[in-house]
Amino acid sequence: MKNTEFKQIESCCAPTLDQNLVSHQEPLKQGELTHLPVVIIGAGPIGLAAAAHLIEAGQAFIILEAGTKVGENISQWGHVRLFSPWQYNVDKAAGRLLSKKGWIAPAPDDLPTGHELRDLYLLPLAELPEIQSNLHLNSRVVGISRKDTDKMKTASREKQPFMIYVEEEGEAKRYEARAIIDASGTWGHANPVLASGVLTPGEQALRNHIFYGIPDVFGVDRERYTDRHIAVVGSGHSALNTLLDLAKLQELNSGTLTWIMRKDHVEQAYGGEANDQLEARGELGRRIHELVDSGKITVVTPFHIQELKQEGKQITISGEQHGVLQVIAHIDEIIVNAGSRPDLSFLRELRLSIDPTTESVATLAPLIDPNVHSCGTVRPHGEKELRHMEQGLYIVGMKSYGRAPTFLMATGYEQVRSVVAFLAGDLDAATKVELDLPETGVCSLNRPKVQVAERTSDCSSSCSN
């Protein structure tokens, strides 16, 4: 009898949060927190695009950016040229606002560097009076909750405004908001080098010999990688860029280049090559293919790193290959291009709908899971797919994809267009989601006939938020 009573109380008073309930959300009606602004977290391409759409929709907003300037993260890979041309890198609403001020868009087929993306597009956008007056730099979000309401409380939860706790210019501040658009990205939260995904004290102790990202090999990092034995870990576009730069540096100096990855065969990392509709992206694979064939890059795959040890001034990498313990010794520097993961810590008091595998927004996971998807395009998605159990919260941009690496800026622009339409009460516009992305061609191993001189990167996806 006691068990029966307990079950009845549990069912009545502690309802399970069902993901299906998320689809029943409706825009806030007049008088229900609509006097409060929408808070955008992050002043990268996606965050600023959200601001542009909110301006066109006549919605109040503020932007909280942790860095000292807009596009702060982009500055860290500004030397890299994107593989996606300008036509995919300029949000439509942002372009319309800029054009009204006399801005001339770059040639649509040109490939910008990170610095050019920031200087020619993001900075002019941020300088528009409508955005500049609502932009808060040096403002790091440390926590978000419902006002006077922790994660456990359900009654009237959606009627309480969001409370954003911020460290702004060294001072603690709080902002109230009716909705949150988290466009903070994943930059600065790199995956560790170990195959287990765990950041160990051993790896942390070697931080002076490990670089996470794409180093500026021909700039500030040149001396660090000259005449060294360098191990590059990873198989995505960032790894390809890193390898191309290091191989070019080797032509001018000496050194040894080892490429470590987990794929069964190196050919899997070459991508679509000639069949990629983004020519520069396909060219990355073709050029790496040639370097491997020429013997300029030593490939170790499949290799699962288990331990790093310092031996004098060098590093020894231990791991498993085909079930046998192997050692790669005499490494001077390690460059990790193993992807990134989202920082969900400041969202802890909110009810998130996060996929346990990809750490993406739950509804997106079946569309983008790299364990399942190896080629083709991502189905168009917008506000409905980005909903969480916490009504009014949206994680957009690269962060919405969690650990999945297949994001493009154009995807994020369509995400925020749809989200803003919903927040403004335009349900038809929010539902009508259209996305024109080039095919990846990642299943093809054909070699193209054209050659692109400059290195290009997927930083339009993984580095720009």
PDB file of C-alpha atoms in Angstrom, residues 54 120 183 241 257 399 433:
ATOM      1  CA  LEU A  54      16.065  41.771 -33.697  1.00  0.00           C
ATOM      2  CA  LEU A 120      35.496  44.091 -43.200  1.00  0.00           C
ATOM      3  CA  ALA A 183      25.788  32.308 -29.353  1.00  0.00           C
ATOM      4  CA  ASN A 241      45.378  23.387 -42.392  1.00  0.00           C
ATOM      5  CA  LEU A 257      55.973  15.858 -39.139  1.00  0.00           C
ATOM      6  CA  LYS A 399      27.391  25.636 -29.637  1.00  0.00           C
ATOM      7  CA  VAL A 433      13.128  27.451 -42.675  1.00  0.00           C
TER       8      VAL A 433
END
